[in-house]
Tab-separated table of C-alpha atoms in Angstrom:
chain	number	residue	atom	x	y	z
W	1	MET	CA	27.572	15.314	50.777
W	2	LYS	CA	25.853	18.056	48.819
W	3	SER	CA	28.996	18.865	46.946
W	4	PHE	CA	29.458	15.165	46.064
W	5	PHE	CA	25.991	15.083	44.499
W	6	SER	CA	26.667	18.374	42.777
W	7	ARG	CA	29.947	17.021	41.328
W	8	PHE	CA	28.281	13.745	40.359
W	9	TRP	CA	25.427	15.518	38.600
W	10	ASN	CA	27.803	17.905	36.786
W	11	GLY	CA	29.982	14.996	35.672
W	12	TYR	CA	27.298	12.628	34.610
W	13	LYS	CA	24.165	14.616	33.951
W	14	GLU	CA	23.915	13.546	30.319
W	15	TYR	CA	24.011	9.900	31.244
W	16	ILE	CA	21.603	10.338	34.165
W	17	VAL	CA	19.082	12.152	31.993
W	18	VAL	CA	19.288	9.719	29.115
W	19	VAL	CA	18.827	6.718	31.405
W	20	VAL	CA	15.887	8.302	33.143
W	21	LEU	CA	14.210	9.284	29.855
W	22	LEU	CA	14.860	5.810	28.369
W	23	VAL	CA	13.378	4.197	31.475
W	24	ILE	CA	10.270	6.441	31.217
W	25	SER	CA	9.909	5.431	27.512
W	26	LEU	CA	10.112	1.740	28.334
W	27	VAL	CA	7.635	2.090	31.220
W	28	LEU	CA	5.256	3.825	28.812
W	29	LEU	CA	5.853	1.135	26.236
W	30	SER	CA	4.771	-1.456	28.699
W	31	LEU	CA	1.688	0.528	29.693
W	32	SER	CA	0.610	1.308	26.100
W	33	THR	CA	-2.530	-0.809	26.451
W	34	ASN	CA	-3.601	0.968	29.617
W	35	PRO	CA	-7.031	2.527	29.168
W	36	ALA	CA	-6.010	5.872	30.665
W	37	ILE	CA	-3.067	6.127	28.247
W	38	LYS	CA	-5.264	5.070	25.353
W	39	ARG	CA	-7.680	7.922	26.272
W	40	VAL	CA	-4.870	10.459	26.304
W	41	LYS	CA	-3.731	9.151	22.857
W	42	THR	CA	-7.271	9.455	21.481
W	43	TYR	CA	-7.479	13.047	22.490
W	44	ALA	CA	-4.044	13.820	21.102
W	45	PHE	CA	-4.463	12.151	17.708
W	46	GLY	CA	-8.005	13.529	17.382
W	47	GLY	CA	-6.761	17.065	17.919
W	48	PHE	CA	-3.823	16.738	15.529
W	49	ALA	CA	-5.863	14.893	12.882
W	50	VAL	CA	-7.827	18.185	12.392
W	51	ILE	CA	-4.592	19.720	11.059
W	52	THR	CA	-3.534	16.701	8.993
W	53	SER	CA	-7.018	16.395	7.477
W	54	GLY	CA	-6.719	20.002	6.324
W	55	VAL	CA	-3.447	19.320	4.715
W	56	SER	CA	-4.887	16.054	3.179
W	57	LYS	CA	-7.686	18.064	1.597
W	58	VAL	CA	-5.135	20.306	-0.166
W	59	ILE	CA	-3.151	17.348	-1.629
W	60	GLU	CA	-6.326	15.363	-2.400
W	61	PRO	CA	-6.672	16.569	-6.024
W	62	PHE	CA	-3.225	15.138	-6.832
W	63	GLN	CA	-4.167	11.877	-5.160
W	64	THR	CA	-7.457	11.767	-6.986
W	65	ALA	CA	-5.791	11.928	-10.376
W	66	PHE	CA	-3.842	8.669	-9.670
W	67	GLU	CA	-6.856	7.098	-7.955
W	68	THR	CA	-9.282	7.919	-10.890
W	69	LYS	CA	-7.097	6.245	-13.476
W	70	ARG	CA	-6.688	3.142	-11.381
W	71	LEU	CA	-10.387	3.067	-10.504
W	72	ARG	CA	-11.337	3.353	-14.166
W	73	GLU	CA	-9.390	0.175	-14.976
W	74	ALA	CA	-10.745	-1.582	-11.946
W	75	ASN	CA	-14.217	-0.559	-12.915
W	76	ALA	CA	-13.902	-2.086	-16.327
W	77	GLN	CA	-12.654	-5.343	-14.885
W	78	LEU	CA	-15.268	-5.383	-12.207
W	79	MET	CA	-18.038	-4.858	-14.745
W	80	MET	CA	-16.947	-8.023	-16.466
W	81	GLN	CA	-16.881	-9.858	-13.151
W	82	VAL	CA	-20.226	-8.548	-12.032
W	83	ASN	CA	-21.969	-10.132	-14.924
W	84	ARG	CA	-20.459	-13.481	-14.077
W	85	LEU	CA	-21.126	-13.133	-10.427
W	86	ARG	CA	-24.726	-12.134	-11.010
W	87	GLU	CA	-25.369	-15.520	-12.541
W	88	TYR	CA	-23.581	-17.265	-9.638
W	89	GLY	CA	-25.552	-15.135	-7.184
W	90	ILE	CA	-28.862	-16.266	-8.586
W	91	GLN	CA	-27.712	-19.834	-8.389
W	92	ASN	CA	-26.356	-19.267	-4.818
W	93	GLU	CA	-29.673	-17.774	-3.620
W	94	GLU	CA	-31.516	-20.696	-4.878
W	95	LEU	CA	-29.140	-23.140	-3.221
W	96	LYS	CA	-29.213	-21.191	0.038
W	97	LYS	CA	-32.968	-21.279	0.065
W	98	LEU	CA	-32.768	-25.017	-0.368
W	99	LEU	CA	-30.327	-25.260	2.613
W	100	ALA	CA	-32.135	-22.614	4.664
W	101	LEU	CA	-28.793	-20.796	5.440
W	102	LYS	CA	-28.809	-17.344	6.994
W	103	ASP	CA	-27.170	-14.700	4.733
W	104	SER	CA	-24.374	-13.212	6.770
W	105	SER	CA	-22.379	-11.578	3.964
W	106	GLU	CA	-23.787	-8.065	4.054
W	107	TYR	CA	-22.522	-5.401	6.406
W	108	PRO	CA	-23.007	-1.653	6.293
W	109	LEU	CA	-20.033	0.224	4.904
W	110	ILE	CA	-18.859	3.620	6.204
W	111	ALA	CA	-16.804	5.645	3.719
W	112	ALA	CA	-13.670	7.445	4.919
W	113	SER	CA	-10.553	9.199	3.660
W	114	VAL	CA	-7.051	8.662	4.979
W	115	VAL	CA	-5.873	11.902	6.619
W	116	SER	CA	-2.470	10.746	7.754
W	117	LYS	CA	-0.221	7.673	7.347
W	118	PHE	CA	2.674	6.422	9.297
W	119	VAL	CA	4.948	4.446	7.098
W	120	SER	CA	7.130	2.038	9.098
W	121	ASN	CA	8.622	-1.500	8.895
W	122	SER	CA	6.805	-2.639	11.923
W	123	GLN	CA	4.082	-0.149	12.921
W	124	GLY	CA	1.940	0.741	9.918
W	125	CYS	CA	-0.879	3.075	11.008
W	126	PHE	CA	-3.458	5.294	9.257
W	127	ILE	CA	-5.663	7.920	10.660
W	128	ILE	CA	-9.071	8.245	8.888
W	129	ASN	CA	-11.650	11.013	9.039
W	130	THR	CA	-14.572	9.047	10.445
W	131	GLY	CA	-15.230	8.230	14.126
W	132	ASN	CA	-17.798	7.701	16.813
W	133	ASN	CA	-20.143	10.178	15.211
W	134	GLU	CA	-20.478	8.044	12.083
W	135	GLY	CA	-20.840	4.819	14.096
W	136	VAL	CA	-17.274	3.572	13.911
W	137	GLN	CA	-16.378	1.305	16.788
W	138	LEU	CA	-13.248	-0.411	18.028
W	139	GLY	CA	-12.249	-3.619	16.188
W	140	MET	CA	-14.216	-2.839	12.961
W	141	PRO	CA	-12.394	-4.051	9.875
W	142	VAL	CA	-11.269	-1.591	7.216
W	143	ILE	CA	-11.172	-2.449	3.455
W	144	ASN	CA	-10.792	-0.667	0.161
W	145	ASP	CA	-11.638	-1.823	-3.396
W	146	GLN	CA	-8.598	-3.983	-3.446
W	147	GLY	CA	-8.960	-5.892	-0.181
W	148	LEU	CA	-8.347	-5.810	3.535
W	149	VAL	CA	-6.567	-2.743	4.843
W	150	GLY	CA	-6.632	-3.203	8.632
W	151	VAL	CA	-8.615	-2.804	11.765
W	152	VAL	CA	-9.793	0.124	13.902
W	153	ILE	CA	-7.794	0.272	17.135
W	154	SER	CA	-8.721	3.721	18.497
W	155	VAL	CA	-11.719	5.996	17.953
W	156	SER	CA	-12.395	9.674	18.725
W	157	LYS	CA	-15.435	11.694	17.834
W	158	ASP	CA	-14.400	12.427	14.198
W	159	PHE	CA	-11.237	10.372	13.605
W	160	SER	CA	-10.082	6.780	14.010
W	161	ILE	CA	-6.700	5.058	13.996
W	162	ILE	CA	-6.281	2.055	11.724
W	163	ARG	CA	-3.747	-0.714	12.397
W	164	THR	CA	-2.817	-1.792	8.914
W	165	LEU	CA	-1.602	-5.213	7.776
W	166	ASN	CA	1.925	-3.805	7.846
W	167	ASN	CA	1.856	-3.776	11.675
W	168	SER	CA	3.376	-6.641	13.601
W	169	GLU	CA	0.702	-6.234	16.350
W	170	LEU	CA	-2.017	-7.464	13.990
W	171	LYS	CA	-2.459	-11.287	13.796
W	172	PHE	CA	-5.503	-12.903	12.254
W	173	ALA	CA	-6.834	-16.145	10.724
W	174	VAL	CA	-6.724	-16.522	6.965
W	175	LYS	CA	-7.637	-19.206	4.496
W	176	ASN	CA	-6.247	-20.375	1.138
W	177	GLN	CA	-9.304	-20.054	-1.051
W	178	ARG	CA	-8.302	-22.870	-3.391
W	179	SER	CA	-7.165	-25.527	-0.971
W	180	LYS	CA	-9.234	-24.310	2.023
W	181	PHE	CA	-6.241	-24.571	4.446
W	182	ASP	CA	-6.321	-22.098	7.357
W	183	GLY	CA	-3.423	-20.356	9.017
W	184	VAL	CA	-2.556	-17.349	11.139
W	185	MET	CA	-1.160	-14.322	9.281
W	186	GLU	CA	1.154	-11.637	10.575
W	187	TRP	CA	3.594	-8.950	9.536
W	188	ASN	CA	7.158	-9.936	10.418
W	189	GLY	CA	8.749	-6.611	9.785
W	190	THR	CA	9.474	-7.301	6.056
W	191	ASP	CA	6.655	-9.459	4.743
W	192	LEU	CA	3.200	-10.667	5.422
W	193	VAL	CA	3.589	-14.319	6.403
W	194	ILE	CA	1.382	-17.278	7.308
W	195	LYS	CA	3.513	-18.793	10.059
W	196	ASN	CA	4.159	-22.502	10.726
W	197	VAL	CA	2.268	-24.012	7.861
W	198	PRO	CA	2.965	-27.771	7.683
W	199	LYS	CA	4.879	-28.610	4.549
W	200	THR	CA	2.193	-31.201	3.676
W	201	PHE	CA	-0.376	-28.441	3.252
W	202	ASP	CA	-1.275	-27.580	-0.304
W	203	MET	CA	-0.108	-24.038	-0.971
W	204	GLU	CA	0.931	-22.784	-4.386
W	205	ILE	CA	2.344	-19.505	-5.625
W	206	GLY	CA	-0.520	-17.389	-6.836
W	207	ASP	CA	-3.158	-18.906	-4.490
W	208	ARG	CA	-5.612	-16.305	-3.212
W	209	ILE	CA	-5.581	-15.705	0.487
W	210	VAL	CA	-8.780	-14.469	2.179
W	211	THR	CA	-9.966	-13.991	5.795
W	212	SER	CA	-10.962	-17.240	7.458
W	213	ASP	CA	-14.314	-18.333	8.778
W	214	PHE	CA	-12.544	-18.920	12.048
W	215	SER	CA	-11.427	-15.249	12.348
W	216	THR	CA	-12.866	-13.406	15.296
W	217	LYS	CA	-11.584	-10.081	13.991
W	218	PHE	CA	-12.851	-10.078	10.399
W	219	PRO	CA	-15.867	-11.415	8.518
W	220	PRO	CA	-14.963	-14.309	6.251
W	221	SER	CA	-13.779	-14.108	2.627
W	222	ILE	CA	-12.315	-10.615	2.491
W	223	PRO	CA	-9.402	-10.690	-0.019
W	224	VAL	CA	-6.033	-10.294	1.634
W	225	GLY	CA	-3.411	-11.155	-0.893
W	226	VAL	CA	-1.769	-13.845	-3.021
W	227	VAL	CA	0.842	-16.448	-2.054
W	228	ALA	CA	4.212	-15.020	-3.277
W	229	GLY	CA	6.519	-17.762	-1.962
W	230	GLY	CA	7.795	-19.472	1.101
W	231	ASN	CA	10.969	-20.491	2.827
W	232	ARG	CA	11.934	-24.005	1.847
W	233	ASP	CA	13.653	-25.061	5.056
W	234	LYS	CA	14.811	-28.589	4.391
W	235	THR	CA	15.175	-29.538	7.996
W	236	GLY	CA	11.960	-28.304	9.614
W	237	ILE	CA	8.383	-29.632	9.198
W	238	PHE	CA	6.876	-26.155	8.834
W	239	ASN	CA	7.012	-23.435	6.269
W	240	ASN	CA	6.455	-19.686	6.527
W	241	ILE	CA	4.341	-18.720	3.512
W	242	VAL	CA	4.949	-15.150	2.205
W	243	VAL	CA	1.876	-13.380	0.976
W	244	ARG	CA	1.806	-10.300	-1.269
W	245	PRO	CA	-1.125	-8.052	-0.097
W	246	TYR	CA	-3.599	-6.825	-2.640
W	247	VAL	CA	-3.641	-3.366	-1.066
W	248	ASP	CA	-0.937	-0.921	-2.000
W	249	PHE	CA	-0.537	0.802	1.422
W	250	ILE	CA	1.392	3.684	0.116
W	251	LYS	CA	-1.316	4.672	-2.356
W	252	VAL	CA	-4.391	4.035	-0.222
W	253	SER	CA	-6.426	7.241	0.116
W	254	ASN	CA	-10.092	6.171	0.409
W	255	VAL	CA	-11.343	3.249	2.528
W	256	PHE	CA	-14.472	1.723	3.948
W	257	VAL	CA	-15.031	0.724	7.581
W	258	ILE	CA	-17.194	-2.417	7.719
W	259	GLY	CA	-19.923	-2.257	10.313
W	260	PHE	CA	-18.877	-5.569	11.679
W	261	VAL	CA	-18.157	-5.767	15.421
W	262	PRO	CA	-15.980	-8.730	16.437
W	263	SER	CA	-18.058	-11.334	18.228
W	264	VAL	CA	-17.375	-11.092	21.993
W	265	GLN	CA	-19.468	-14.217	22.475
W	266	LYS	CA	-17.378	-16.155	20.044
W	267	ASN	CA	-14.134	-14.841	21.653
W	268	ASN	CA	-15.362	-15.762	25.126
W	269	LEU	CA	-16.294	-19.253	23.988
W	270	GLU	CA	-12.820	-19.754	22.453
W	271	LEU	CA	-11.198	-18.424	25.685
W	272	ASN	CA	-13.242	-20.838	27.796
W	273	LEU	CA	-12.169	-23.666	25.531
W	274	ILE	CA	-8.466	-22.711	26.045
W	275	ARG	CA	-8.975	-22.461	29.780
W	276	MET	CA	-10.711	-25.880	29.865
W	277	ASN	CA	-7.933	-27.436	27.943
W	278	LYS	CA	-5.298	-26.036	30.361
L	1	MET	CA	19.829	29.222	23.304
L	2	ARG	CA	16.278	29.258	24.684
L	3	SER	CA	15.010	30.494	21.280
L	4	ASP	CA	16.601	27.387	19.723
L	5	TYR	CA	14.393	25.160	21.867
L	6	ILE	CA	11.256	27.261	21.049
L	7	PHE	CA	12.015	27.187	17.332
L	8	ALA	CA	12.684	23.422	17.435
L	9	VAL	CA	9.304	22.710	19.107
L	10	LEU	CA	7.489	25.106	16.760
L	11	LEU	CA	9.128	23.562	13.684
L	12	PHE	CA	8.113	20.101	14.943
L	13	ILE	CA	4.404	20.797	14.162
L	14	PRO	CA	4.640	21.469	10.413
L	15	LEU	CA	7.254	18.780	9.965
L	16	ALA	CA	5.098	16.203	11.754
L	17	VAL	CA	2.198	17.185	9.438
L	18	ILE	CA	4.431	16.675	6.387
L	19	GLN	CA	5.789	13.473	7.816
L	20	LEU	CA	2.257	12.036	8.147
L	21	THR	CA	0.767	13.382	4.940
L	22	LEU	CA	3.364	13.862	2.191
L	23	VAL	CA	6.255	11.550	3.215
L	24	PRO	CA	4.182	8.357	2.647
L	25	TRP	CA	4.011	9.396	-0.953
L	26	LEU	CA	7.815	9.649	-1.142
L	27	SER	CA	8.231	6.188	0.490
L	28	TYR	CA	9.129	3.021	-1.277
L	29	ASN	CA	8.651	-0.408	0.236
L	30	GLN	CA	8.066	0.996	3.731
L	31	VAL	CA	11.277	3.052	3.456
L	32	GLY	CA	10.978	6.740	3.845
L	33	PRO	CA	12.845	9.771	5.210
L	34	ASP	CA	12.448	10.885	8.810
L	35	LEU	CA	12.003	14.618	8.904
L	36	ILE	CA	11.691	14.651	12.689
L	37	LEU	CA	15.134	13.045	12.924
L	38	ILE	CA	16.584	15.767	10.635
L	39	LEU	CA	15.207	18.429	12.911
L	40	LEU	CA	16.427	16.641	15.982
L	41	VAL	CA	19.970	16.238	14.638
L	42	PHE	CA	20.081	19.837	13.424
L	43	TYR	CA	19.045	21.260	16.907
L	44	THR	CA	21.160	18.846	18.876
L	45	LEU	CA	24.232	20.041	16.981
L	46	ARG	CA	23.268	23.553	18.066
L	47	VAL	CA	22.301	22.938	21.707
L	48	GLY	CA	24.429	20.036	22.789
L	49	GLN	CA	23.959	16.566	24.122
L	50	LEU	CA	21.667	17.224	27.111
L	51	GLY	CA	19.392	19.526	25.209
L	52	GLY	CA	19.324	17.063	22.294
L	53	THR	CA	18.394	14.144	24.564
L	54	ILE	CA	15.529	16.148	26.101
L	55	LEU	CA	14.339	17.398	22.637
L	56	GLY	CA	14.408	13.808	21.327
L	57	PHE	CA	12.257	12.731	24.225
L	58	ILE	CA	9.743	15.543	23.629
L	59	PHE	CA	9.644	14.910	19.813
L	60	GLY	CA	9.239	11.210	20.331
L	61	LEU	CA	6.451	11.587	22.869
L	62	ALA	CA	4.585	14.049	20.708
L	63	PHE	CA	5.043	11.841	17.593
L	64	ASP	CA	3.845	8.730	19.359
L	65	LEU	CA	0.746	10.583	20.529
L	66	ILE	CA	-0.270	12.034	17.168
L	67	SER	CA	0.770	9.250	14.786
L	68	GLY	CA	-1.082	6.334	16.466
L	69	THR	CA	2.022	4.197	16.958
L	70	ILE	CA	2.838	2.384	20.184
L	71	LEU	CA	3.419	4.961	22.877
L	72	GLY	CA	7.076	4.839	23.896
L	73	SER	CA	8.620	3.502	20.678
L	74	ALA	CA	9.559	6.752	19.007
L	75	MET	CA	10.186	8.243	22.441
L	76	PHE	CA	12.837	5.611	23.063
L	77	THR	CA	14.518	5.895	19.697
L	78	LYS	CA	14.486	9.671	19.450
L	79	THR	CA	15.840	10.062	22.979
L	80	LEU	CA	18.676	7.762	22.135
L	81	SER	CA	19.188	9.478	18.808
L	82	GLY	CA	19.432	12.854	20.492
L	83	PHE	CA	21.896	11.485	22.933
L	84	LEU	CA	24.063	9.907	20.300
L	85	THR	CA	24.007	13.044	18.095
L	86	GLY	CA	25.317	14.899	21.124
L	87	TYR	CA	28.696	13.120	20.662
L	88	PHE	CA	29.109	15.112	17.389
L	89	TYR	CA	28.418	18.389	19.193
L	90	ASN	CA	31.382	20.748	19.439
L	91	GLU	CA	30.889	24.139	20.940
L	92	ASN	CA	33.579	25.613	18.704
L	93	LYS	CA	32.363	23.942	15.532
L	94	VAL	CA	28.599	24.456	15.666
L	95	GLU	CA	28.411	26.394	12.366
L	96	GLN	CA	30.845	24.072	10.701
L	97	ASN	CA	28.857	21.041	11.606
L	98	ILE	CA	25.506	22.475	10.576
L	99	HIS	CA	26.482	24.187	7.406
L	100	SER	CA	28.621	21.527	5.810
L	101	LEU	CA	28.233	18.116	4.440
L	102	SER	CA	29.131	16.626	7.827
L	103	LEU	CA	25.424	17.269	8.761
L	104	LEU	CA	24.420	14.736	6.068
L	105	LEU	CA	26.887	12.230	7.375
L	106	ILE	CA	25.631	12.625	10.939
L	107	VAL	CA	21.939	12.407	9.816
L	108	PHE	CA	22.884	9.229	7.857
L	109	LEU	CA	24.623	7.578	10.840
L	110	ILE	CA	22.003	8.549	13.366
L	111	GLY	CA	19.153	7.813	10.964
L	112	THR	CA	20.577	4.297	10.425
L	113	VAL	CA	20.778	3.663	14.186
L	114	ASP	CA	17.352	5.156	14.761
L	115	SER	CA	15.682	2.969	12.070
L	116	ILE	CA	17.368	-0.190	13.300
L	117	ILE	CA	16.337	0.295	16.912
L	118	TYR	CA	12.792	1.334	15.810
L	119	SER	CA	12.454	-1.777	13.697
L	120	PHE	CA	13.160	-3.885	16.790
L	121	PHE	CA	9.750	-2.806	18.125
L	122	GLY	CA	7.614	-5.292	16.330
L	123	ASN	CA	9.980	-7.083	13.985
L	124	THR	CA	9.438	-10.824	14.404
L	125	ASN	CA	11.344	-11.867	11.322
L	126	THR	CA	13.956	-14.181	12.685
L	127	GLY	CA	15.858	-16.438	10.415
L	128	SER	CA	13.960	-16.279	7.181
L	129	THR	CA	15.690	-12.993	5.965
L	130	SER	CA	19.350	-12.394	6.053
L	131	ILE	CA	20.500	-10.074	8.787
L	132	LEU	CA	22.494	-8.143	6.224
L	133	ILE	CA	19.437	-7.555	4.053
L	134	MET	CA	17.491	-6.405	7.117
L	135	PHE	CA	20.333	-4.082	8.113
L	136	PHE	CA	20.255	-2.694	4.606
L	137	MET	CA	16.496	-2.349	4.250
L	138	GLN	CA	15.602	-1.263	7.762
L	139	GLY	CA	18.747	0.706	8.667
L	140	LEU	CA	20.979	1.991	5.852
L	141	LEU	CA	18.157	2.865	3.370
L	142	PRO	CA	16.035	4.981	5.765
L	143	GLY	CA	19.250	6.654	6.993
L	144	LEU	CA	20.386	7.395	3.441
L	145	TYR	CA	16.955	8.707	2.487
L	146	SER	CA	16.910	11.035	5.531
L	147	SER	CA	20.345	12.370	4.780
L	148	VAL	CA	19.286	13.088	1.127
L	149	LEU	CA	16.352	15.064	2.456
L	150	ALA	CA	18.741	17.005	4.698
L	151	LEU	CA	20.746	18.195	1.667
L	152	PRO	CA	18.463	21.302	0.887
L	153	LEU	CA	19.085	22.368	4.521
L	154	VAL	CA	22.829	22.334	4.000
L	155	VAL	CA	22.628	24.127	0.558
L	156	PHE	CA	20.228	26.739	2.030
L	157	TYR	CA	22.536	27.585	4.972
L	158	THR	CA	25.740	27.496	2.918
L	159	LYS	CA	24.206	29.910	0.386
L	160	LYS	CA	23.069	32.103	3.292
L	161	MET	CA	26.623	32.093	4.680
L	162	PHE	CA	28.245	33.188	1.396
L	163	ALA	CA	25.534	35.697	0.580
């Protein structure tokens, strides 16, 4: 019996090992949302991010040169816009007072630098150099001067992991700023798409897409991207609208975490509604 | 042999740092080289299929933990990549495989398979993009990019051999 097992092992050990290791991988894949595993990951990336943040500091001057040129241009454009918006702001304040609306547009911003990036077709992730100590919490949105970057999915003392828009796990509500139509946006592996938009909806190439008022993850009206096209399936009644993001994920080096915590109350109310409908 | 494993694990750390800090700057349209895969292929061709499979598992686990991606995804693909690379292992042709252009070809083939399998974790694009375009963008290009990055390794070792 023993010699049988010995012969079996010697003959097939490569296959046995690969099957066992692949099964372990798949088990861990299914347990990836387990709190204990998340805690282990938090310690691991927190430890390693110390090294990557050191390297990032070394290459920062090269990044800054690109960034400065782009920011100068953006600054000039923004200056023009600010003047216009200031006028609108005054009008808006007056109208709000008239309607007695609560101002919900201001959230604290926590500045951070990207210390490591994982570029992938399906799992875009950044690690930034702010964490619990600076007040970052799970679920907080992350932006830069161009628009929405992603959401915080894991936080250690000094570092946080950001799930970027280039990650198929991130789905959120968006709105066409011109036509006011809402939809759910996700990354499909190659493009950012608003899925299953009825063909009768008014969507045009170049329309600005922003986060929706219905979003439980993000505050409303954060710029996301512009409509770049859509599939024109003649048979179906829905379109998938392709959106080109404002943010260049390869070049992002400085971001802001918005001190906005997703509303648990709102989420619970929506879940109750779903349960009641079932 | 044991020193090969130790060197592989030690080399993993600086390469992972480069992969997460410098490689994004070399990437275009989410396509970039995979330095961890080059290391894995290189050492699998030295230590064989069993060792390569185990190294792939260790590299994948470590990379999943430090990069913030879904735990298990890189583990799965790197384990499989180590196993597949093992088919190119030949005890009598170790030096020939590592110090010649065949290393680039192996990196290209394994890199393509690795990228395609990795893109399955999270790719929901069904129907709207041609399967050929997806194969090209998410398989062939990353594989090609990785094999180009493996070129200095071949040049370095070939020069060393003839020195």
